[in-house]
C-alpha cells in the first residue's frame, strides 16, 4: 500500500511538473521573438497595438505644463533569419493634443519615427545572451510636424534571458543610444519578468528605463512636443495580461494583450497613464 501510494504521488508530481514546463514553454514561445530570445529561421512575431495616453502631471520643474493627451497605433514585428539572427522593427502613428501656458495649445498627427534592428543570439545556456543594433529614422515626417526630434539614432544593446521553467522567465537589457543633432544620448535599461497562469493566460511586467547622458547640444532641454524633450530621465512600469488562443483552434498563434504603463520616476518628462490593447501573432 505504501509503495502504491508513493507511486501515485510520484506520478502526480511528474504530471504536474510536465504541465508546468509545458505552460512555461508556451510562454517562452509566445515571447521567443522578443527580448534576448531569437526564433528559428522563418519564425516570427507581430503585435499591433492601440493605445491612449493622458498626462496632467510632470516629473521635474515645468510650471507652464497643463495637460497632454494622445492616441496611437503601433506595430512591432520580428522575423528569424536563421543562423541565430533576427530582424525586427517598429512603427508608430500618433495624434496628440497638448496645452502649455507658455507654448499654448497645439496638436499634430501622423507617423512618427521608424525603427529597424538586427539581433544575434550568442548562447542559449546556462542563460540566453544576445546583442542588437538598431537605427531610428525620422523619414516619415517633417520637422515642423512635431512628431519627433527629426534626427537619426543608433542603438547597441546586450540582452540577457533566463527560463525559470514553471516559474516563468526573466530578462534584462542594457544599451546606449547615440542621438544625432540636439538631443542628449541615452543609457537604456530594461528588466522583465513573465509567467503563465495556464496554457492560455499569461502575465508580464517590465521596468523600461532611460538615463540621459546629459550631453544635449541645445540650450534648452524642451521641444515643442511635450512628450519628446531633448534631454530627460524616465522609468516606466509596464503591467501586461495576455491571452493566447488554443493551439487546436482556428485562431492558433493569435493572442490579445492588455497593458497599463506609468512613468513611476523621471526628470523633465510627462507623468501619465497609458492603456493599450494589442493583438499578437506568433508563427
mmCIF file of N, CA, C and O in Angstrom, residues 4 8 11 16-17 22 29 53 77 97 109 113 123 191 197 203 219 226 248 265 267 270-271 275:
data_model
loop_
_atom_site.group_PDB
_atom_site.id
_atom_site.type_symbol
_atom_site.label_atom_id
_atom_site.label_comp_id
_atom_site.label_asym_id
_atom_site.label_seq_id
_atom_site.Cartn_x
_atom_site.Cartn_y
_atom_site.Cartn_z
ATOM 1 N N UNK A 4 2.437 1.741 -3.328
ATOM 2 C CA UNK A 4 1.427 2.144 -4.303
ATOM 3 C C UNK A 4 1.106 3.626 -4.158
ATOM 4 O O UNK A 4 0.989 4.361 -5.140
ATOM 5 N N UNK A 8 1.794 6.692 -6.784
ATOM 6 C CA UNK A 8 0.763 7.629 -7.250
ATOM 7 C C UNK A 8 1.200 9.071 -7.070
ATOM 8 O O UNK A 8 0.958 9.923 -7.924
ATOM 9 N N UNK A 11 3.843 9.855 -9.596
ATOM 10 C CA UNK A 11 3.228 10.022 -10.906
ATOM 11 C C UNK A 11 2.545 11.362 -11.038
ATOM 12 O O UNK A 11 2.629 12.025 -12.073
ATOM 13 N N UNK A 16 2.389 17.050 -12.937
ATOM 14 C CA UNK A 16 2.353 18.469 -12.590
ATOM 15 C C UNK A 16 3.568 19.187 -13.151
ATOM 16 O O UNK A 16 3.470 20.261 -13.738
ATOM 17 N N UNK A 17 4.753 18.567 -12.981
ATOM 18 C CA UNK A 17 5.983 19.186 -13.480
ATOM 19 C C UNK A 17 5.956 19.300 -14.997
ATOM 20 O O UNK A 17 6.345 20.325 -15.569
ATOM 21 N N UNK A 22 5.411 22.659 -19.711
ATOM 22 C CA UNK A 22 4.723 22.907 -20.981
ATOM 23 C C UNK A 22 4.142 24.312 -21.022
ATOM 24 O O UNK A 22 4.219 25.010 -22.040
ATOM 25 N N UNK A 29 7.586 30.533 -25.975
ATOM 26 C CA UNK A 29 7.325 30.528 -27.413
ATOM 27 C C UNK A 29 6.631 31.806 -27.830
ATOM 28 O O UNK A 29 6.938 32.405 -28.853
ATOM 29 N N UNK A 53 -3.231 57.719 -24.120
ATOM 30 C CA UNK A 53 -2.332 58.224 -23.081
ATOM 31 C C UNK A 53 -2.819 59.592 -22.616
ATOM 32 O O UNK A 53 -3.236 60.425 -23.446
ATOM 33 N N UNK A 77 7.336 44.066 -35.162
ATOM 34 C CA UNK A 77 7.486 42.791 -35.849
ATOM 35 C C UNK A 77 8.913 42.290 -35.736
ATOM 36 O O UNK A 77 9.862 43.085 -35.689
ATOM 37 N N UNK A 97 -2.834 66.104 -28.512
ATOM 38 C CA UNK A 97 -3.265 67.461 -28.180
ATOM 39 C C UNK A 97 -2.587 67.829 -26.870
ATOM 40 O O UNK A 97 -2.617 67.054 -25.907
ATOM 41 N N UNK A 109 -0.675 65.048 -35.860
ATOM 42 C CA UNK A 109 -0.986 63.640 -36.094
ATOM 43 C C UNK A 109 -0.211 63.148 -37.305
ATOM 44 O O UNK A 109 0.114 63.917 -38.214
ATOM 45 N N UNK A 113 8.692 58.265 -35.640
ATOM 46 C CA UNK A 113 9.960 57.624 -36.001
ATOM 47 C C UNK A 113 9.763 56.138 -36.331
ATOM 48 O O UNK A 113 8.940 55.461 -35.712
ATOM 49 N N UNK A 123 24.451 32.705 -27.218
ATOM 50 C CA UNK A 123 24.377 31.447 -26.490
ATOM 51 C C UNK A 123 22.963 31.259 -25.945
ATOM 52 O O UNK A 123 22.184 32.215 -25.845
ATOM 53 N N UNK A 191 14.238 45.677 -17.354
ATOM 54 C CA UNK A 191 14.103 44.455 -16.572
ATOM 55 C C UNK A 191 12.713 43.889 -16.837
ATOM 56 O O UNK A 191 11.724 44.631 -16.842
ATOM 57 N N UNK A 197 -0.256 31.548 -16.150
ATOM 58 C CA UNK A 197 -1.188 31.018 -15.158
ATOM 59 C C UNK A 197 -1.740 29.670 -15.616
ATOM 60 O O UNK A 197 -2.036 28.792 -14.799
ATOM 61 N N UNK A 203 1.072 36.597 -17.782
ATOM 62 C CA UNK A 203 1.283 37.938 -17.235
ATOM 63 C C UNK A 203 2.743 38.340 -17.444
ATOM 64 O O UNK A 203 3.638 37.493 -17.476
ATOM 65 N N UNK A 219 20.395 74.637 -25.926
ATOM 66 C CA UNK A 219 20.445 75.478 -24.735
ATOM 67 C C UNK A 219 19.249 75.215 -23.831
ATOM 68 O O UNK A 219 19.266 75.542 -22.657
ATOM 69 N N UNK A 226 5.687 68.101 -25.957
ATOM 70 C CA UNK A 226 5.957 67.907 -24.536
ATOM 71 C C UNK A 226 6.302 66.460 -24.180
ATOM 72 O O UNK A 226 6.901 66.214 -23.124
ATOM 73 N N UNK A 248 -5.170 24.244 -30.968
ATOM 74 C CA UNK A 248 -6.012 23.413 -31.824
ATOM 75 C C UNK A 248 -7.182 24.183 -32.420
ATOM 76 O O UNK A 248 -8.001 23.604 -33.143
ATOM 77 N N UNK A 265 9.045 57.179 -12.280
ATOM 78 C CA UNK A 265 10.060 58.155 -11.881
ATOM 79 C C UNK A 265 10.653 58.773 -13.130
ATOM 80 O O UNK A 265 10.481 58.260 -14.251
ATOM 81 N N UNK A 267 12.754 62.677 -14.867
ATOM 82 C CA UNK A 267 13.051 64.105 -14.783
ATOM 83 C C UNK A 267 12.854 64.719 -16.165
ATOM 84 O O UNK A 267 13.305 64.159 -17.175
ATOM 85 N N UNK A 270 6.862 63.794 -19.027
ATOM 86 C CA UNK A 270 5.475 63.693 -18.619
ATOM 87 C C UNK A 270 5.262 62.524 -17.654
ATOM 88 O O UNK A 270 5.986 61.535 -17.684
ATOM 89 N N UNK A 271 4.234 62.650 -16.815
ATOM 90 C CA UNK A 271 3.842 61.587 -15.906
ATOM 91 C C UNK A 271 2.362 61.318 -16.131
ATOM 92 O O UNK A 271 1.512 62.120 -15.758
ATOM 93 N N UNK A 275 -2.945 53.188 -21.626
ATOM 94 C CA UNK A 275 -3.682 51.936 -21.709
ATOM 95 C C UNK A 275 -3.622 51.449 -23.155
ATOM 96 O O UNK A 275 -3.864 52.212 -24.089
#
